[in-house]
Short mmCIF file of C-alpha atoms in Angstrom, two decimals:
data_model
loop_
_atom_site.label_atom_id
_atom_site.label_comp_id
_atom_site.label_asym_id
_atom_site.label_seq_id
_atom_site.Cartn_x
_atom_site.Cartn_y
_atom_site.Cartn_z
CA MET A 54 61.55 46.61 23.43
CA MET A 55 61.02 43.45 25.41
CA THR A 56 57.53 41.88 25.29
CA LYS A 57 56.03 41.09 28.71
CA SER A 58 55.12 37.45 29.15
CA LYS A 59 51.46 36.65 29.49
CA ILE A 60 51.70 34.18 32.41
CA THR A 61 49.71 33.75 35.53
CA LYS A 62 51.16 35.51 38.55
CA LEU A 63 51.12 33.97 42.03
CA ILE A 64 51.45 36.33 45.00
CA PHE A 65 53.09 35.13 48.17
CA THR A 66 52.87 37.43 51.23
CA ILE A 67 55.00 36.99 54.38
CA THR A 68 53.69 39.18 57.05
CA ILE A 69 55.87 39.93 60.13
CA LEU A 70 54.04 41.68 62.97
CA SER A 71 56.25 44.75 64.03
CA GLN A 72 55.05 44.72 67.62
CA VAL A 73 56.33 41.18 68.17
CA CYS A 74 59.73 41.52 66.54
CA SER A 75 61.29 39.52 69.39
CA ALA A 76 58.84 36.61 68.81
CA GLN A 77 60.21 33.17 68.74
CA SER A 78 57.37 31.26 67.18
CA VAL A 79 56.20 31.11 63.55
CA VAL A 80 53.07 29.80 61.80
CA ILE A 81 53.38 28.92 58.16
CA ASP A 82 50.06 29.07 56.58
CA VAL A 83 50.22 27.32 53.22
CA ASP A 84 47.60 27.48 50.44
CA ASN A 85 46.73 23.84 49.70
CA ASP A 86 46.76 24.74 45.98
CA LEU A 87 50.44 25.18 45.99
CA GLU A 88 52.21 22.82 43.52
CA SER A 89 55.11 20.59 44.38
CA PRO A 90 58.03 22.84 43.43
CA GLN A 91 56.65 25.46 45.78
CA LYS A 92 55.94 22.98 48.55
CA TYR A 93 59.64 21.79 48.48
CA ALA A 94 60.78 25.43 48.64
CA VAL A 95 58.47 26.04 51.69
CA GLU A 96 60.13 23.10 53.42
CA GLU A 97 63.38 24.82 52.86
CA LEU A 98 62.00 28.05 54.36
CA ASN A 99 60.67 26.08 57.39
CA ALA A 100 64.12 24.72 57.98
CA ALA A 101 65.71 28.01 57.64
CA LEU A 102 63.39 29.56 60.22
CA THR A 103 64.05 26.61 62.57
CA ASN A 104 67.75 26.89 62.27
CA ARG A 105 67.38 30.69 62.96
CA GLY A 106 65.93 29.78 66.27
CA PHE A 107 62.16 30.10 65.63
CA LYS A 108 59.70 27.52 66.73
CA VAL A 109 57.74 26.86 63.53
CA ASP A 110 53.94 26.30 63.93
CA GLY A 111 54.52 26.70 67.59
CA GLY A 112 52.37 29.83 68.18
CA ASN A 113 50.61 32.89 66.45
CA ASP A 114 53.24 35.56 67.07
CA TYR A 115 54.96 35.44 63.72
CA THR A 116 52.87 34.43 60.65
CA ILE A 117 53.88 33.47 57.10
CA SER A 118 51.05 33.29 54.74
CA ILE A 119 51.63 31.83 51.28
CA VAL A 120 48.51 32.17 49.12
CA SER A 121 47.70 32.14 45.32
CA ILE A 122 45.77 35.07 43.90
CA GLY A 123 45.43 37.17 40.82
CA ASN A 124 46.28 37.17 37.13
CA LYS A 125 48.43 40.39 37.03
CA THR A 126 51.38 40.27 34.66
CA GLU A 127 52.72 43.68 34.56
CA LEU A 128 55.55 43.10 37.10
CA PHE A 129 57.53 40.51 34.94
CA ASN A 130 59.28 40.56 31.62
CA LYS A 131 60.17 36.84 31.73
CA PRO A 132 58.92 33.54 33.14
CA GLU A 133 60.73 32.15 36.20
CA SER A 134 60.92 35.60 37.69
CA PHE A 135 60.13 36.97 41.17
CA LYS A 136 60.07 40.19 43.16
CA ILE A 137 60.66 40.64 46.79
CA GLU A 138 59.23 43.90 48.57
CA ASN A 139 59.98 44.81 52.21
CA SER A 140 57.55 47.61 53.13
CA ASN A 141 56.16 48.54 56.48
CA ASN A 142 57.27 45.35 58.07
CA VAL A 143 55.53 43.27 55.49
CA ILE A 144 57.71 41.15 53.25
CA SER A 145 55.82 40.24 50.06
CA LEU A 146 57.10 37.87 47.38
CA PHE A 147 55.53 38.17 43.83
CA ALA A 148 56.24 35.58 41.12
CA SER A 149 55.66 35.19 37.45
CA ASP A 150 54.81 31.49 37.66
CA VAL A 151 55.28 28.36 39.84
CA VAL A 152 58.96 28.05 39.13
CA GLY A 153 59.52 31.81 39.82
CA SER A 154 57.76 31.49 43.10
CA MET A 155 59.92 28.44 43.96
CA TYR A 156 63.00 30.46 43.35
CA GLY A 157 61.66 33.40 45.36
CA ILE A 158 60.91 31.13 48.39
CA TYR A 159 64.39 29.66 48.08
CA GLU A 160 65.83 33.20 47.94
CA LEU A 161 63.96 34.20 51.15
CA ALA A 162 65.22 31.05 52.79
CA GLU A 163 68.75 31.84 51.87
CA GLU A 164 68.48 35.40 53.13
CA ILE A 165 67.20 34.13 56.47
CA LYS A 166 70.08 31.80 56.70
CA TYR A 167 72.52 34.49 56.04
CA SER A 168 70.88 36.85 58.60
CA GLU A 169 72.01 34.67 61.27
CA LYS A 170 75.68 35.02 60.08
CA THR A 171 75.41 38.73 59.90
CA GLY A 172 73.55 39.06 63.18
CA VAL A 173 70.69 41.23 61.87
CA SER A 174 66.92 40.70 62.02
CA ILE A 175 65.12 39.09 59.27
CA LEU A 176 63.33 42.29 58.53
CA GLU A 177 66.65 44.14 58.17
CA SER A 178 68.31 41.43 56.08
CA ILE A 179 65.65 41.04 53.35
CA LYS A 180 65.86 43.78 50.83
CA ASP A 181 63.74 44.80 47.90
CA LYS A 182 64.77 42.60 44.90
CA TYR A 183 63.70 41.83 41.38
CA SER A 184 65.11 38.76 39.86
CA GLU A 185 64.77 37.16 36.33
CA PRO A 186 66.76 34.55 34.44
CA ALA A 187 69.71 35.82 32.54
CA LEU A 188 69.29 32.76 30.24
CA GLU A 189 66.20 30.93 29.09
CA ILE A 190 67.99 27.43 29.37
CA ARG A 191 70.20 26.55 32.25
CA ALA A 192 70.90 22.84 31.95
CA ASP A 193 72.98 20.25 33.61
CA ASN A 194 74.28 17.57 31.30
CA PRO A 195 74.70 14.18 32.89
CA PHE A 196 74.95 10.77 31.15
CA LEU A 197 73.10 7.57 31.78
CA THR A 198 75.79 4.94 32.21
CA ILE A 199 76.11 1.21 31.70
CA ASP A 200 77.11 -0.63 34.97
CA GLU A 201 80.63 -1.82 35.82
CA ASN A 202 79.75 -5.45 34.68
CA LYS A 203 78.46 -4.14 31.24
CA THR A 204 75.24 -5.96 31.82
CA GLY A 205 72.75 -3.18 32.09
CA ILE A 206 72.02 0.40 33.23
CA SER A 207 73.91 1.42 36.37
CA ASN A 208 72.28 0.72 39.64
CA TRP A 209 72.19 4.48 40.59
CA PHE A 210 69.73 5.07 37.83
CA TYR A 211 67.13 3.20 39.90
CA ASP A 212 67.91 5.05 43.14
CA VAL A 213 65.04 7.34 43.90
CA GLU A 214 66.86 9.09 46.77
CA TYR A 215 69.72 9.97 44.34
CA TRP A 216 67.16 11.68 41.98
CA GLU A 217 65.43 13.51 44.73
CA ARG A 218 68.62 14.98 46.06
CA TYR A 219 70.04 15.66 42.56
CA PHE A 220 66.94 17.54 41.46
CA GLU A 221 66.73 19.42 44.69
CA LYS A 222 70.28 20.53 44.13
CA LEU A 223 69.45 21.77 40.62
CA ALA A 224 66.48 23.71 41.78
CA ARG A 225 68.28 25.31 44.63
CA ASN A 226 70.87 26.50 42.14
CA ARG A 227 68.33 27.77 39.55
CA TYR A 228 68.99 25.07 36.85
CA ASN A 229 65.70 24.47 34.92
CA ILE A 230 66.80 21.59 32.70
CA CYS A 231 68.32 18.21 33.22
CA ASP A 232 69.75 17.51 29.68
CA ILE A 233 70.39 13.70 29.88
CA HIS A 234 72.66 12.20 27.06
CA ALA A 235 72.72 8.42 26.70
CA MET A 236 73.84 5.72 26.93
CA TYR A 237 77.61 5.71 27.94
CA VAL A 238 79.92 2.77 28.75
CA TYR A 239 82.69 4.20 30.90
CA GLU A 240 85.16 1.43 30.33
CA THR A 241 85.16 1.74 26.61
CA THR A 242 83.74 5.27 26.08
CA GLY A 243 81.08 3.74 23.77
CA PHE A 244 77.59 5.14 23.32
CA PRO A 245 74.93 2.45 22.87
CA ASN A 246 71.49 3.19 21.55
CA ILE A 247 69.13 3.89 24.38
CA PHE A 248 66.01 2.39 22.73
CA PRO A 249 66.92 -1.37 23.19
CA PHE A 250 67.18 -0.68 26.96
CA PHE A 251 63.72 0.87 27.34
CA LEU A 252 61.43 -0.46 24.66
CA ILE A 253 60.44 -3.68 22.93
CA ASN A 254 59.00 -3.53 19.42
CA PRO A 255 56.40 -6.20 18.91
CA LYS A 256 57.44 -6.42 15.30
CA TYR A 257 61.12 -6.68 16.09
CA PRO A 258 61.52 -8.06 19.62
CA GLU A 259 65.02 -9.28 18.84
CA ALA A 260 66.10 -5.71 18.44
CA SER A 261 65.99 -5.15 22.22
CA TRP A 262 68.43 -6.39 24.85
CA GLN A 263 67.17 -9.57 25.94
CA ASP A 264 68.52 -9.46 29.54
CA GLU A 265 66.98 -6.09 30.14
CA ASP A 266 63.53 -5.42 31.89
CA GLN A 267 62.50 -2.78 29.52
CA GLN A 268 59.22 -1.99 31.27
CA HIS A 269 61.02 -1.58 34.59
CA ASN A 270 63.61 0.83 32.97
CA LEU A 271 60.94 2.82 31.17
CA ASP A 272 58.82 3.17 34.40
CA MET A 273 61.97 4.44 36.22
CA LEU A 274 62.64 6.89 33.56
CA LYS A 275 59.16 8.12 33.89
CA ARG A 276 59.60 8.51 37.64
CA ILE A 277 62.70 10.45 37.03
CA VAL A 278 60.95 12.89 34.85
CA GLY A 279 58.17 13.20 37.37
CA ILE A 280 60.61 13.89 40.30
CA ALA A 281 62.21 16.51 38.24
CA LYS A 282 58.90 18.14 37.43
CA ASP A 283 58.06 18.17 41.13
CA HIS A 284 61.23 20.14 41.80
CA GLY A 285 60.55 22.68 38.85
CA VAL A 286 63.05 20.98 36.51
CA ASN A 287 62.38 19.77 33.00
CA VAL A 288 64.08 16.71 31.46
CA SER A 289 65.50 16.47 27.96
CA LEU A 290 66.92 13.33 26.42
CA MET A 291 69.38 12.88 23.65
CA ASN A 292 70.08 9.53 22.05
CA TYR A 293 73.70 9.17 20.82
CA ALA A 294 73.48 6.03 18.68
CA THR A 295 71.45 4.46 15.85
CA GLU A 296 72.20 0.71 15.84
CA PHE A 297 69.88 -1.96 17.20
CA PRO A 298 70.90 -5.53 18.27
CA ASN A 299 70.42 -8.09 15.47
CA THR A 300 70.03 -5.37 12.86
CA ASN A 301 72.12 -4.88 9.76
CA MET A 302 73.21 -1.16 9.95
CA GLY A 303 73.36 -1.22 6.08
CA LYS A 304 69.56 -1.75 5.87
CA GLU A 305 68.72 1.98 6.46
CA ALA A 306 64.95 1.51 5.71
CA GLU A 307 64.59 -1.14 8.46
CA LEU A 308 66.82 0.85 10.75
CA ALA A 309 64.69 4.01 10.23
CA GLU A 310 61.38 2.04 10.70
CA LYS A 311 62.70 0.72 14.04
CA THR A 312 63.78 4.12 15.17
CA SER A 313 60.64 5.89 13.94
CA TRP A 314 58.48 3.32 15.90
CA ALA A 315 60.77 3.91 19.12
CA VAL A 316 60.59 7.64 18.89
CA ALA A 317 56.79 7.74 18.66
CA LYS A 318 56.60 5.07 21.52
CA LEU A 319 58.84 6.97 23.79
CA LEU A 320 57.26 10.38 23.32
CA ASN A 321 53.73 8.90 24.00
CA GLU A 322 55.02 6.94 27.07
CA ILE A 323 56.72 10.03 28.62
CA PRO A 324 54.55 12.97 27.64
CA ASP A 325 56.38 15.25 30.03
CA LEU A 326 59.66 14.91 28.31
CA TRP A 327 60.58 18.53 27.59
CA MET A 328 62.91 17.93 24.63
CA PHE A 329 64.04 14.88 22.61
CA GLY A 330 66.80 14.38 20.11
CA PHE A 331 69.80 12.66 18.50
CA ARG A 332 73.50 12.98 17.89
CA ILE A 333 73.94 13.30 14.15
CA GLY A 334 77.68 13.92 13.68
CA GLU A 335 79.14 10.47 14.77
CA SER A 336 76.18 8.49 13.75
CA GLY A 337 77.40 7.73 10.18
CA LYS A 338 73.91 8.73 8.93
CA SER A 339 72.67 11.62 6.78
CA GLU A 340 70.04 14.07 7.32
CA LYS A 341 67.66 11.89 5.21
CA PHE A 342 67.88 9.14 7.80
CA PHE A 343 66.90 11.36 10.64
CA GLU A 344 64.11 12.83 8.55
CA HIS A 345 62.75 9.24 7.97
CA SER A 346 63.33 8.16 11.64
CA TYR A 347 63.06 10.99 14.18
CA LEU A 348 60.89 13.45 12.33
CA ASP A 349 58.69 10.61 11.04
CA GLY A 350 58.44 9.34 14.63
CA ILE A 351 57.38 12.72 15.98
CA GLU A 352 54.73 12.90 13.36
CA LYS A 353 53.49 9.35 14.12
CA SER A 354 53.37 10.25 17.92
CA GLY A 355 50.63 12.67 17.13
CA LYS A 356 52.19 15.21 19.67
CA GLU A 357 52.34 18.79 18.70
CA ASN A 358 55.19 21.24 19.31
CA VAL A 359 57.68 18.61 20.32
CA ARG A 360 61.09 20.17 20.93
CA LEU A 361 63.73 18.58 18.78
CA TYR A 362 67.52 18.91 19.41
CA THR A 363 70.98 17.65 18.35
CA ARG A 364 74.62 18.59 18.46
CA THR A 365 76.69 20.24 15.71
CA TRP A 366 79.87 18.14 16.44
CA LEU A 367 80.94 16.65 13.07
CA ALA A 368 77.48 17.32 11.47
CA GLU A 369 77.18 18.75 8.08
CA PHE A 370 76.00 22.32 8.03
CA ARG A 371 73.80 21.79 4.91
CA ASP A 372 72.17 18.77 6.58
CA MET A 373 71.40 20.84 9.79
CA ILE A 374 69.85 23.43 7.55
CA LYS A 375 67.59 20.83 5.89
CA ILE A 376 66.49 19.63 9.30
CA GLY A 377 65.89 23.14 10.60
CA MET A 378 63.81 24.05 7.57
CA LYS A 379 61.66 20.92 7.92
CA TYR A 380 61.26 21.35 11.69
CA PRO A 381 60.99 25.14 12.21
CA ASP A 382 60.47 26.92 15.56
CA ASN A 383 61.22 23.93 17.81
CA PHE A 384 64.68 23.07 16.60
CA TYR A 385 67.64 23.48 19.10
CA ILE A 386 71.35 22.83 18.44
CA GLU A 387 74.04 22.26 21.05
CA ILE A 388 77.47 23.74 19.92
CA LYS A 389 80.62 23.17 21.88
CA TYR A 390 81.53 26.16 24.01
CA ASN A 391 85.37 25.78 23.88
CA GLY A 392 85.88 22.34 22.36
CA GLU A 393 86.30 19.55 24.92
CA HIS A 394 87.14 22.11 27.63
CA LEU A 395 85.61 24.83 29.62
CA GLY A 396 88.94 26.62 29.54
CA ALA A 397 88.39 30.40 29.61
CA PRO A 398 85.09 31.96 30.81
CA TYR A 399 84.49 33.31 27.28
CA HIS A 400 84.56 31.91 23.80
CA ALA A 401 88.24 31.41 23.15
CA MET A 402 87.83 28.93 20.31
CA GLN A 403 86.31 30.83 17.37
CA GLY A 404 84.59 29.56 14.24
CA ARG A 405 87.76 28.57 12.52
CA TRP A 406 88.22 25.64 14.99
CA HIS A 407 85.48 23.71 13.02
CA SER A 408 83.37 21.37 15.03
CA TYR A 409 85.13 22.35 18.27
CA SER A 410 83.43 25.75 17.98
CA TYR A 411 80.56 27.39 16.18
CA GLU A 412 81.59 27.23 12.55
CA LYS A 413 78.69 28.89 10.53
CA TYR A 414 75.91 28.11 12.93
CA LEU A 415 75.65 31.74 14.31
CA ASN A 416 75.04 33.07 10.65
CA TYR A 417 71.62 34.15 9.39
CA PRO A 418 69.17 33.08 8.12
CA ARG A 419 68.97 30.81 11.03
CA TYR A 420 66.81 27.75 11.47
CA TRP A 421 67.48 26.83 15.10
CA LYS A 422 67.93 28.08 18.61
CA ILE A 423 71.48 27.79 20.13
CA ILE A 424 72.50 26.16 23.26
CA TRP A 425 76.24 26.34 24.31
CA GLN A 426 77.53 22.85 25.46
CA ILE A 427 80.15 23.46 28.16
CA ARG A 428 82.37 20.46 28.46
CA PRO A 429 84.73 21.01 31.60
CA ASN A 430 85.78 17.49 31.86
CA GLY A 431 88.96 18.05 29.76
CA THR A 432 90.36 20.76 32.17
CA HIS A 433 88.45 21.04 35.40
CA ARG A 434 87.61 17.69 36.83
CA VAL A 435 90.59 16.75 39.13
CA PHE A 436 90.08 19.07 42.09
CA PRO A 437 86.93 20.59 43.40
CA TRP A 438 86.83 24.40 42.87
CA ASN A 439 84.68 27.32 42.56
CA ASP A 440 85.19 31.00 41.47
CA ILE A 441 82.05 33.00 41.52
CA GLU A 442 83.29 35.79 39.04
CA PHE A 443 84.63 33.11 36.54
CA VAL A 444 81.08 31.41 36.65
CA LYS A 445 79.27 34.73 36.27
CA ARG A 446 81.37 35.71 33.26
CA THR A 447 80.91 32.22 31.80
CA VAL A 448 77.16 32.49 32.05
CA GLU A 449 77.09 36.02 30.57
CA SER A 450 79.18 34.80 27.71
CA CYS A 451 76.44 32.16 26.91
CA LYS A 452 74.31 34.97 25.44
CA PHE A 453 76.88 35.04 22.57
CA GLY A 454 75.41 34.72 19.15
CA GLY A 455 71.88 35.14 20.49
CA ALA A 456 72.00 31.77 22.30
CA VAL A 457 69.17 30.87 24.56
CA GLY A 458 71.40 29.22 27.25
CA PHE A 459 73.89 26.50 28.15
CA THR A 460 74.08 22.86 28.99
CA LEU A 461 76.96 22.13 31.50
CA GLU A 462 78.55 18.72 31.83
CA PRO A 463 78.85 18.02 35.53
CA ILE A 464 82.26 16.93 36.80
CA THR A 465 80.61 13.50 37.51
CA ALA A 466 79.03 13.31 33.99
CA TYR A 467 80.75 10.04 32.82
CA TYR A 468 80.89 8.10 35.96
CA PRO A 469 78.74 6.07 38.49
CA GLN A 470 77.19 8.38 41.12
CA ASN A 471 78.21 5.84 43.87
CA PRO A 472 81.33 6.88 45.62
CA ASP A 473 82.47 3.26 46.25
CA LEU A 474 82.55 2.72 42.51
CA THR A 475 84.29 6.01 41.67
CA TYR A 476 87.01 6.49 44.32
CA LYS A 477 89.87 4.23 44.91
CA ASN A 478 89.72 4.61 48.69
CA ALA A 479 86.01 4.88 49.03
CA GLU A 480 86.12 4.61 52.81
CA LYS A 481 87.48 8.20 52.92
CA TYR A 482 84.31 9.42 51.15
CA LYS A 483 81.74 8.24 53.76
CA PHE A 484 80.79 11.93 54.32
CA MET A 485 78.78 11.82 51.01
CA SER A 486 76.18 9.46 49.74
CA TYR A 487 76.73 10.38 46.01
CA THR A 488 79.50 11.82 44.04
CA THR A 489 77.56 14.92 43.20
CA ASP A 490 77.50 15.74 46.89
CA ARG A 491 81.29 16.46 46.68
CA TYR A 492 80.69 19.19 44.14
CA TRP A 493 77.90 21.12 45.85
CA SER A 494 79.96 24.37 45.34
CA TRP A 495 80.30 23.66 41.71
CA TYR A 496 76.63 23.62 41.20
#
């Protein structure tokens, strides 16, 4: 039996007066206590009504009231859920929480848009509906890249408009996590350590990149996490490397000390970071190193209930068990869905494919929560495409093994987000500001 979540419920009521069904003016009455994710969605609702031909805030014939009331929880089994009711010419939206209400308002906006295509009234087009997430984690998996001159983080990282549009895209499409992996040099396919780009250890200042403005980079990362939160999206961050400049990789105690300090510092500097972790498989380091660096850093940070995650690729199963046993309840692992490919919309590569699949990680007893890492860049990156039934089956298959969700590499994962740096004939792509715009249907 499913346990109902004990979460605050927000009620949103849209009232359409039946005697003025031909009205062409709308007043949107918004509770000032609404949070940012809801406000962004209300803007979308406003635009949908305007495009439908209504004059928003132009009169009192047609009223949309959005208010926060109550603490009832019996309607919902999961967070991020909503319910739409259309009864007696009153359309009501009930939500389990802030993100659920955001999704519900987006849903109403979408129905209003589609009502224009079908030629029916808004009242006729909006049906009773209950919606809850099929998966707890629905993540997009971009990489932070080093710029084309290999001198620092790519310029698009600092572009606030890019992140605003990107997180709006994720929210509209019901992604709730931006799972950033870093860093990546696209000319060499190398993965430098993120810490020297964002932090300077007073004890070891030489272990950071001298030509970087670490404080500026850190402030921007904080801002990105904040922009995401405003759109109802959480940010996780995985560091792929362990080396520092001017550090002997053989001196593991010093390397662990530097890493531990950086982990604690980053977690305290960015308290809203939803999950943080490392790549163990290609690091050349054992479980003991990560215990003395990341787990020690989490303890030093003083933060409780920090979510920790890693990838199973080339990791030792026994090492993963040791980490999981030392870090129970909040340890997540990312397993390759079908190796380096999306391939089929189900798990075609089984356990015998070793690190390209799930090996023993679905066995019990289990010391982690499973996220399927879908890597489509091996098979699906040349031409834009979309197949709704394919996507639906893929999402459903991500429940396999009792997993909590997926993290999906976008087609643009390893490249700059600027069209002029990505396409040979950039002048042909002036219709988009960022490369993610080309793949709106993919999202």
